[in-house]
Amino acid sequence: MVSQSKGISNLDQLPDEAQSRIAKLRLLFVARCQENLDQIRQVLDERTAADEPATQDPELIKLAHSLAGASAIFGYQELGLAASRVESTLRQDKYPDADFALAINALIEQLSALG
């Protein structure tokens, strides 16, 4: 289960209208995460089909980077950490397949838990 950080608990001090807007943005974020999960699975399927070696995949790097930042904004710390691990792994010149598998599987697990 994806947990939210306790650091966002100060939101209850905001006016109702602001809290409502943030709640709507959070719902949009979760919906976008499901789209990101589909994109990640598609990229992984394409990699498998092409039998490509470990590479610095710009599309996955961009997705992971975006997820890491947005997750922090909405208080999803574990999701953000998982996304950061994927990004860090992919930015290595020649990363071990096992490191990538661990990182991407953790990210997929976090994204799946949101849905």
mmCIF file of N, CA and C in Angstrom:
data_model
loop_
_atom_site.group_PDB
_atom_site.id
_atom_site.type_symbol
_atom_site.label_atom_id
_atom_site.label_comp_id
_atom_site.label_asym_id
_atom_site.label_seq_id
_atom_site.Cartn_x
_atom_site.Cartn_y
_atom_site.Cartn_z
ATOM 1 N N MET A 1 0.833 -1.177 0.000
ATOM 2 C CA MET A 1 0.000 0.000 0.000
ATOM 3 C C MET A 1 0.877 1.239 0.000
ATOM 4 N N VAL A 2 0.517 2.199 -0.806
ATOM 5 C CA VAL A 2 1.252 3.452 -0.884
ATOM 6 C C VAL A 2 0.758 4.353 0.233
ATOM 7 N N SER A 3 1.680 4.826 1.024
ATOM 8 C CA SER A 3 1.274 5.700 2.114
ATOM 9 C C SER A 3 1.683 7.127 1.806
ATOM 10 N N GLN A 4 0.928 8.039 2.369
ATOM 11 C CA GLN A 4 1.247 9.444 2.222
ATOM 12 C C GLN A 4 2.025 9.891 3.441
ATOM 13 N N SER A 5 2.873 10.849 3.231
ATOM 14 C CA SER A 5 3.686 11.413 4.301
ATOM 15 C C SER A 5 2.817 12.160 5.298
ATOM 16 N N LYS A 6 3.216 12.113 6.536
ATOM 17 C CA LYS A 6 2.506 12.863 7.562
ATOM 18 C C LYS A 6 2.760 14.364 7.428
ATOM 19 N N GLY A 7 3.765 14.745 6.648
ATOM 20 C CA GLY A 7 4.104 16.150 6.477
ATOM 21 C C GLY A 7 3.021 16.961 5.800
ATOM 22 N N ILE A 8 2.092 16.308 5.144
ATOM 23 C CA ILE A 8 1.037 17.061 4.466
ATOM 24 C C ILE A 8 -0.157 17.280 5.369
ATOM 25 N N SER A 9 -0.072 16.866 6.622
ATOM 26 C CA SER A 9 -1.200 17.014 7.531
ATOM 27 C C SER A 9 -1.537 18.483 7.793
ATOM 28 N N ASN A 10 -0.652 19.393 7.519
ATOM 29 C CA ASN A 10 -0.932 20.819 7.692
ATOM 30 C C ASN A 10 -1.968 21.325 6.701
ATOM 31 N N LEU A 11 -2.324 20.502 5.739
ATOM 32 C CA LEU A 11 -3.325 20.910 4.761
ATOM 33 C C LEU A 11 -4.664 21.182 5.419
ATOM 34 N N ASP A 12 -4.932 20.522 6.537
ATOM 35 C CA ASP A 12 -6.214 20.737 7.190
ATOM 36 C C ASP A 12 -6.341 22.140 7.783
ATOM 37 N N GLN A 13 -5.251 22.869 7.784
ATOM 38 C CA GLN A 13 -5.278 24.249 8.266
ATOM 39 C C GLN A 13 -5.619 25.233 7.150
ATOM 40 N N LEU A 14 -5.660 24.743 5.925
ATOM 41 C CA LEU A 14 -5.999 25.592 4.786
ATOM 42 C C LEU A 14 -7.506 25.796 4.708
ATOM 43 N N PRO A 15 -7.920 26.860 4.022
ATOM 44 C CA PRO A 15 -9.364 27.070 3.803
ATOM 45 C C PRO A 15 -9.961 25.885 3.033
ATOM 46 N N ASP A 16 -11.250 25.665 3.221
ATOM 47 C CA ASP A 16 -11.931 24.539 2.579
ATOM 48 C C ASP A 16 -11.753 24.531 1.068
ATOM 49 N N GLU A 17 -11.817 25.697 0.455
ATOM 50 C CA GLU A 17 -11.677 25.781 -0.999
ATOM 51 C C GLU A 17 -10.296 25.294 -1.445
ATOM 52 N N ALA A 18 -9.271 25.668 -0.734
ATOM 53 C CA ALA A 18 -7.909 25.222 -1.063
ATOM 54 C C ALA A 18 -7.773 23.722 -0.858
ATOM 55 N N GLN A 19 -8.341 23.207 0.225
ATOM 56 C CA GLN A 19 -8.296 21.771 0.478
ATOM 57 C C GLN A 19 -9.005 21.003 -0.637
ATOM 58 N N SER A 20 -10.108 21.543 -1.101
ATOM 59 C CA SER A 20 -10.863 20.910 -2.183
ATOM 60 C C SER A 20 -10.051 20.878 -3.476
ATOM 61 N N ARG A 21 -9.386 21.961 -3.783
ATOM 62 C CA ARG A 21 -8.552 22.018 -4.991
ATOM 63 C C ARG A 21 -7.404 21.021 -4.905
ATOM 64 N N ILE A 22 -6.778 20.947 -3.746
ATOM 65 C CA ILE A 22 -5.667 20.015 -3.560
ATOM 66 C C ILE A 22 -6.162 18.574 -3.698
ATOM 67 N N ALA A 23 -7.332 18.281 -3.143
ATOM 68 C CA ALA A 23 -7.904 16.941 -3.253
ATOM 69 C C ALA A 23 -8.151 16.577 -4.717
ATOM 70 N N LYS A 24 -8.646 17.536 -5.492
ATOM 71 C CA LYS A 24 -8.875 17.291 -6.921
ATOM 72 C C LYS A 24 -7.560 17.059 -7.658
ATOM 73 N N LEU A 25 -6.547 17.853 -7.317
ATOM 74 C CA LEU A 25 -5.232 17.668 -7.944
ATOM 75 C C LEU A 25 -4.635 16.313 -7.580
ATOM 76 N N ARG A 26 -4.839 15.890 -6.351
ATOM 77 C CA ARG A 26 -4.335 14.588 -5.919
ATOM 78 C C ARG A 26 -5.003 13.470 -6.724
ATOM 79 N N LEU A 27 -6.304 13.597 -6.966
ATOM 80 C CA LEU A 27 -7.015 12.604 -7.777
ATOM 81 C C LEU A 27 -6.475 12.579 -9.206
ATOM 82 N N LEU A 28 -6.200 13.748 -9.742
ATOM 83 C CA LEU A 28 -5.612 13.814 -11.084
ATOM 84 C C LEU A 28 -4.221 13.174 -11.100
ATOM 85 N N PHE A 29 -3.457 13.402 -10.042
ATOM 86 C CA PHE A 29 -2.128 12.799 -9.927
ATOM 87 C C PHE A 29 -2.227 11.281 -9.922
ATOM 88 N N VAL A 30 -3.152 10.744 -9.135
ATOM 89 C CA VAL A 30 -3.316 9.287 -9.063
ATOM 90 C C VAL A 30 -3.731 8.732 -10.429
ATOM 91 N N ALA A 31 -4.625 9.417 -11.118
ATOM 92 C CA ALA A 31 -5.039 8.983 -12.456
ATOM 93 C C ALA A 31 -3.852 9.016 -13.413
ATOM 94 N N ARG A 32 -3.048 10.057 -13.310
ATOM 95 C CA ARG A 32 -1.858 10.172 -14.164
ATOM 96 C C ARG A 32 -0.861 9.060 -13.849
ATOM 97 N N CYS A 33 -0.780 8.688 -12.594
ATOM 98 C CA CYS A 33 0.111 7.587 -12.210
ATOM 99 C C CYS A 33 -0.287 6.290 -12.907
ATOM 100 N N GLN A 34 -1.580 6.068 -13.056
ATOM 101 C CA GLN A 34 -2.035 4.864 -13.746
ATOM 102 C C GLN A 34 -1.650 4.913 -15.228
ATOM 103 N N GLU A 35 -1.715 6.086 -15.822
ATOM 104 C CA GLU A 35 -1.256 6.250 -17.205
ATOM 105 C C GLU A 35 0.247 6.004 -17.293
ATOM 106 N N ASN A 36 0.979 6.520 -16.312
ATOM 107 C CA ASN A 36 2.429 6.297 -16.272
ATOM 108 C C ASN A 36 2.752 4.817 -16.148
ATOM 109 N N LEU A 37 1.980 4.109 -15.330
ATOM 110 C CA LEU A 37 2.183 2.674 -15.164
ATOM 111 C C LEU A 37 1.991 1.959 -16.501
ATOM 112 N N ASP A 38 0.964 2.335 -17.235
ATOM 113 C CA ASP A 38 0.736 1.750 -18.559
ATOM 114 C C ASP A 38 1.903 2.048 -19.492
ATOM 115 N N GLN A 39 2.413 3.283 -19.460
ATOM 116 C CA GLN A 39 3.552 3.657 -20.302
ATOM 117 C C GLN A 39 4.792 2.840 -19.938
ATOM 118 N N ILE A 40 5.040 2.679 -18.656
ATOM 119 C CA ILE A 40 6.207 1.914 -18.212
ATOM 120 C C ILE A 40 6.095 0.478 -18.695
ATOM 121 N N ARG A 41 4.932 -0.111 -18.523
ATOM 122 C CA ARG A 41 4.741 -1.505 -18.983
ATOM 123 C C ARG A 41 4.931 -1.621 -20.488
ATOM 124 N N GLN A 42 4.472 -0.626 -21.232
ATOM 125 C CA GLN A 42 4.635 -0.650 -22.680
ATOM 126 C C GLN A 42 6.115 -0.574 -23.059
ATOM 127 N N VAL A 43 6.857 0.314 -22.425
ATOM 128 C CA VAL A 43 8.289 0.441 -22.703
ATOM 129 C C VAL A 43 9.002 -0.862 -22.358
ATOM 130 N N LEU A 44 8.655 -1.461 -21.236
ATOM 131 C CA LEU A 44 9.281 -2.719 -20.837
ATOM 132 C C LEU A 44 8.947 -3.842 -21.811
ATOM 133 N N ASP A 45 7.701 -3.878 -22.277
ATOM 134 C CA ASP A 45 7.309 -4.887 -23.268
ATOM 135 C C ASP A 45 8.092 -4.707 -24.562
ATOM 136 N N GLU A 46 8.267 -3.451 -24.978
ATOM 137 C CA GLU A 46 9.024 -3.174 -26.196
ATOM 138 C C GLU A 46 10.483 -3.569 -26.032
ATOM 139 N N ARG A 47 11.048 -3.307 -24.871
ATOM 140 C CA ARG A 47 12.434 -3.702 -24.592
ATOM 141 C C ARG A 47 12.589 -5.215 -24.664
ATOM 142 N N THR A 48 11.619 -5.920 -24.064
ATOM 143 C CA THR A 48 11.669 -7.381 -24.056
ATOM 144 C C THR A 48 11.543 -7.925 -25.474
ATOM 145 N N ALA A 49 10.616 -7.384 -26.229
ATOM 146 C CA ALA A 49 10.403 -7.845 -27.600
ATOM 147 C C ALA A 49 11.624 -7.604 -28.474
ATOM 148 N N ALA A 50 12.300 -6.487 -28.257
ATOM 149 C CA ALA A 50 13.479 -6.158 -29.052
ATOM 150 C C ALA A 50 14.735 -6.807 -28.487
ATOM 151 N N ASP A 51 14.612 -7.406 -27.306
ATOM 152 C CA ASP A 51 15.752 -8.024 -26.623
ATOM 153 C C ASP A 51 16.912 -7.047 -26.527
ATOM 154 N N GLU A 52 16.585 -5.824 -26.088
ATOM 155 C CA GLU A 52 17.586 -4.767 -26.000
ATOM 156 C C GLU A 52 18.395 -4.890 -24.716
ATOM 157 N N PRO A 53 19.673 -4.558 -24.783
ATOM 158 C CA PRO A 53 20.495 -4.556 -23.571
ATOM 159 C C PRO A 53 20.138 -3.358 -22.689
ATOM 160 N N ALA A 54 20.645 -3.381 -21.486
ATOM 161 C CA ALA A 54 20.415 -2.283 -20.551
ATOM 162 C C ALA A 54 20.952 -0.991 -21.153
ATOM 163 N N THR A 55 20.075 -0.001 -21.241
ATOM 164 C CA THR A 55 20.468 1.285 -21.805
ATOM 165 C C THR A 55 19.898 2.414 -20.975
ATOM 166 N N GLN A 56 20.401 3.598 -21.234
ATOM 167 C CA GLN A 56 19.844 4.791 -20.612
ATOM 168 C C GLN A 56 18.619 5.193 -21.437
ATOM 169 N N ASP A 57 17.485 4.734 -21.039
ATOM 170 C CA ASP A 57 16.252 4.967 -21.775
ATOM 171 C C ASP A 57 15.682 6.333 -21.408
ATOM 172 N N PRO A 58 15.758 7.302 -22.333
ATOM 173 C CA PRO A 58 15.300 8.668 -22.018
ATOM 174 C C PRO A 58 13.829 8.744 -21.613
ATOM 175 N N GLU A 59 12.986 7.916 -22.207
ATOM 176 C CA GLU A 59 11.558 7.951 -21.883
ATOM 177 C C GLU A 59 11.319 7.499 -20.437
ATOM 178 N N LEU A 60 11.973 6.422 -20.033
ATOM 179 C CA LEU A 60 11.817 5.958 -18.650
ATOM 180 C C LEU A 60 12.452 6.919 -17.656
ATOM 181 N N ILE A 61 13.567 7.514 -18.029
ATOM 182 C CA ILE A 61 14.212 8.495 -17.151
ATOM 183 C C ILE A 61 13.269 9.672 -16.921
ATOM 184 N N LYS A 62 12.659 10.160 -17.981
ATOM 185 C CA LYS A 62 11.738 11.293 -17.878
ATOM 186 C C LYS A 62 10.524 10.941 -17.013
ATOM 187 N N LEU A 63 9.965 9.757 -17.234
ATOM 188 C CA LEU A 63 8.819 9.318 -16.438
ATOM 189 C C LEU A 63 9.180 9.208 -14.958
ATOM 190 N N ALA A 64 10.309 8.567 -14.682
ATOM 191 C CA ALA A 64 10.739 8.378 -13.296
ATOM 192 C C ALA A 64 11.011 9.721 -12.622
ATOM 193 N N HIS A 65 11.662 10.618 -13.341
ATOM 194 C CA HIS A 65 11.974 11.931 -12.793
ATOM 195 C C HIS A 65 10.690 12.699 -12.455
ATOM 196 N N SER A 66 9.746 12.673 -13.362
ATOM 197 C CA SER A 66 8.473 13.353 -13.173
ATOM 198 C C SER A 66 7.719 12.762 -11.979
ATOM 199 N N LEU A 67 7.694 11.444 -11.891
ATOM 200 C CA LEU A 67 7.010 10.787 -10.779
ATOM 201 C C LEU A 67 7.669 11.104 -9.443
ATOM 202 N N ALA A 68 8.983 11.142 -9.435
ATOM 203 C CA ALA A 68 9.700 11.438 -8.186
ATOM 204 C C ALA A 68 9.327 12.818 -7.667
ATOM 205 N N GLY A 69 9.301 13.797 -8.544
ATOM 206 C CA GLY A 69 8.968 15.158 -8.127
ATOM 207 C C GLY A 69 7.519 15.320 -7.716
ATOM 208 N N ALA A 70 6.614 14.811 -8.526
ATOM 209 C CA ALA A 70 5.189 14.964 -8.226
ATOM 210 C C ALA A 70 4.794 14.175 -6.982
ATOM 211 N N SER A 71 5.416 13.041 -6.789
ATOM 212 C CA SER A 71 5.106 12.233 -5.602
ATOM 213 C C SER A 71 5.424 13.002 -4.334
ATOM 214 N N ALA A 72 6.521 13.718 -4.355
ATOM 215 C CA ALA A 72 6.911 14.512 -3.193
ATOM 216 C C ALA A 72 5.888 15.619 -2.923
ATOM 217 N N ILE A 73 5.402 16.235 -3.964
ATOM 218 C CA ILE A 73 4.428 17.314 -3.816
ATOM 219 C C ILE A 73 3.154 16.810 -3.129
ATOM 220 N N PHE A 74 2.717 15.605 -3.503
ATOM 221 C CA PHE A 74 1.470 15.074 -2.964
ATOM 222 C C PHE A 74 1.666 14.165 -1.762
ATOM 223 N N GLY A 75 2.905 14.039 -1.300
ATOM 224 C CA GLY A 75 3.164 13.318 -0.060
ATOM 225 C C GLY A 75 3.318 11.817 -0.183
ATOM 226 N N TYR A 76 3.517 11.311 -1.379
ATOM 227 C CA TYR A 76 3.710 9.871 -1.577
ATOM 228 C C TYR A 76 5.210 9.563 -1.554
ATOM 229 N N GLN A 77 5.756 9.484 -0.350
ATOM 230 C CA GLN A 77 7.206 9.346 -0.169
ATOM 231 C C GLN A 77 7.760 8.059 -0.776
ATOM 232 N N GLU A 78 7.117 6.933 -0.508
ATOM 233 C CA GLU A 78 7.630 5.642 -1.002
ATOM 234 C C GLU A 78 7.616 5.591 -2.527
ATOM 235 N N LEU A 79 6.576 6.122 -3.118
ATOM 236 C CA LEU A 79 6.490 6.188 -4.571
ATOM 237 C C LEU A 79 7.614 7.058 -5.114
ATOM 238 N N GLY A 80 7.837 8.186 -4.475
ATOM 239 C CA GLY A 80 8.910 9.080 -4.903
ATOM 240 C C GLY A 80 10.279 8.436 -4.793
ATOM 241 N N LEU A 81 10.518 7.710 -3.708
ATOM 242 C CA LEU A 81 11.800 7.016 -3.545
ATOM 243 C C LEU A 81 11.987 5.938 -4.610
ATOM 244 N N ALA A 82 10.933 5.198 -4.894
ATOM 245 C CA ALA A 82 11.010 4.156 -5.923
ATOM 246 C C ALA A 82 11.312 4.771 -7.294
ATOM 247 N N ALA A 83 10.656 5.866 -7.597
ATOM 248 C CA ALA A 83 10.893 6.541 -8.878
ATOM 249 C C ALA A 83 12.318 7.083 -8.951
ATOM 250 N N SER A 84 12.808 7.634 -7.852
ATOM 251 C CA SER A 84 14.186 8.149 -7.813
ATOM 252 C C SER A 84 15.203 7.032 -8.035
ATOM 253 N N ARG A 85 14.936 5.859 -7.459
ATOM 254 C CA ARG A 85 15.842 4.716 -7.655
ATOM 255 C C ARG A 85 15.898 4.300 -9.124
ATOM 256 N N VAL A 86 14.743 4.297 -9.772
ATOM 257 C CA VAL A 86 14.716 3.952 -11.200
ATOM 258 C C VAL A 86 15.518 4.977 -11.991
ATOM 259 N N GLU A 87 15.272 6.243 -11.714
ATOM 260 C CA GLU A 87 16.001 7.292 -12.438
ATOM 261 C C GLU A 87 17.501 7.170 -12.208
ATOM 262 N N SER A 88 17.922 6.991 -10.972
ATOM 263 C CA SER A 88 19.352 6.872 -10.658
ATOM 264 C C SER A 88 19.976 5.673 -11.357
ATOM 265 N N THR A 89 19.270 4.573 -11.350
ATOM 266 C CA THR A 89 19.781 3.363 -12.009
ATOM 267 C C THR A 89 19.938 3.602 -13.502
ATOM 268 N N LEU A 90 18.921 4.174 -14.122
ATOM 269 C CA LEU A 90 18.957 4.389 -15.565
ATOM 270 C C LEU A 90 20.024 5.394 -15.993
ATOM 271 N N ARG A 91 20.402 6.274 -15.117
ATOM 272 C CA ARG A 91 21.408 7.281 -15.463
ATOM 273 C C ARG A 91 22.838 6.731 -15.398
ATOM 274 N N GLN A 92 23.010 5.541 -14.875
ATOM 275 C CA GLN A 92 24.335 4.914 -14.865
ATOM 276 C C GLN A 92 24.687 4.479 -16.289
ATOM 277 N N ASP A 93 25.968 4.570 -16.631
ATOM 278 C CA ASP A 93 26.377 4.184 -17.982
ATOM 279 C C ASP A 93 26.022 2.739 -18.304
ATOM 280 N N LYS A 94 26.441 1.829 -17.452
ATOM 281 C CA LYS A 94 26.121 0.411 -17.652
ATOM 282 C C LYS A 94 25.641 -0.124 -16.316
ATOM 283 N N TYR A 95 24.334 -0.162 -16.168
ATOM 284 C CA TYR A 95 23.778 -0.618 -14.908
ATOM 285 C C TYR A 95 23.491 -2.118 -14.977
ATOM 286 N N PRO A 96 23.636 -2.798 -13.841
ATOM 287 C CA PRO A 96 23.319 -4.233 -13.808
ATOM 288 C C PRO A 96 21.816 -4.455 -14.018
ATOM 289 N N ASP A 97 21.476 -5.450 -14.811
ATOM 290 C CA ASP A 97 20.067 -5.768 -15.060
ATOM 291 C C ASP A 97 19.320 -6.038 -13.758
ATOM 292 N N ALA A 98 20.000 -6.673 -12.803
ATOM 293 C CA ALA A 98 19.355 -6.987 -11.525
ATOM 294 C C ALA A 98 18.980 -5.716 -10.769
ATOM 295 N N ASP A 99 19.838 -4.696 -10.812
ATOM 296 C CA ASP A 99 19.533 -3.425 -10.148
ATOM 297 C C ASP A 99 18.312 -2.767 -10.786
ATOM 298 N N PHE A 100 18.277 -2.793 -12.109
ATOM 299 C CA PHE A 100 17.147 -2.206 -12.810
ATOM 300 C C PHE A 100 15.865 -2.972 -12.489
ATOM 301 N N ALA A 101 15.939 -4.293 -12.501
ATOM 302 C CA ALA A 101 14.754 -5.110 -12.219
ATOM 303 C C ALA A 101 14.197 -4.809 -10.831
ATOM 304 N N LEU A 102 15.075 -4.714 -9.844
ATOM 305 C CA LEU A 102 14.622 -4.397 -8.485
ATOM 306 C C LEU A 102 13.966 -3.018 -8.429
ATOM 307 N N ALA A 103 14.609 -2.050 -9.046
ATOM 308 C CA ALA A 103 14.101 -0.672 -9.010
ATOM 309 C C ALA A 103 12.773 -0.548 -9.749
ATOM 310 N N ILE A 104 12.692 -1.096 -10.944
ATOM 311 C CA ILE A 104 11.471 -0.941 -11.738
ATOM 312 C C ILE A 104 10.320 -1.723 -11.132
ATOM 313 N N ASN A 105 10.615 -2.889 -10.560
ATOM 314 C CA ASN A 105 9.553 -3.671 -9.922
ATOM 315 C C ASN A 105 9.005 -2.954 -8.693
ATOM 316 N N ALA A 106 9.874 -2.294 -7.933
ATOM 317 C CA ALA A 106 9.417 -1.524 -6.770
ATOM 318 C C ALA A 106 8.535 -0.364 -7.218
ATOM 319 N N LEU A 107 8.918 0.290 -8.311
ATOM 320 C CA LEU A 107 8.114 1.400 -8.827
ATOM 321 C C LEU A 107 6.760 0.903 -9.320
ATOM 322 N N ILE A 108 6.759 -0.191 -10.042
ATOM 323 C CA ILE A 108 5.502 -0.762 -10.541
ATOM 324 C C ILE A 108 4.596 -1.143 -9.372
ATOM 325 N N GLU A 109 5.184 -1.701 -8.331
ATOM 326 C CA GLU A 109 4.405 -2.081 -7.150
ATOM 327 C C GLU A 109 3.761 -0.846 -6.492
ATOM 328 N N GLN A 110 4.539 0.221 -6.367
ATOM 329 C CA GLN A 110 4.006 1.453 -5.771
ATOM 330 C C GLN A 110 2.886 2.048 -6.629
ATOM 331 N N LEU A 111 3.097 2.074 -7.926
ATOM 332 C CA LEU A 111 2.078 2.629 -8.826
ATOM 333 C C LEU A 111 0.818 1.765 -8.820
ATOM 334 N N SER A 112 0.999 0.468 -8.801
ATOM 335 C CA SER A 112 -0.153 -0.445 -8.793
ATOM 336 C C SER A 112 -0.977 -0.284 -7.522
ATOM 337 N N ALA A 113 -0.308 -0.002 -6.418
ATOM 338 C CA ALA A 113 -1.005 0.152 -5.135
ATOM 339 C C ALA A 113 -1.894 1.395 -5.110
ATOM 340 N N LEU A 114 -1.610 2.360 -5.969
ATOM 341 C CA LEU A 114 -2.439 3.566 -6.015
ATOM 342 C C LEU A 114 -3.809 3.305 -6.625
ATOM 343 N N GLY A 115 -3.849 2.335 -7.539
ATOM 344 C CA GLY A 115 -5.074 2.103 -8.299
ATOM 345 C C GLY A 115 -6.122 1.393 -7.629
#
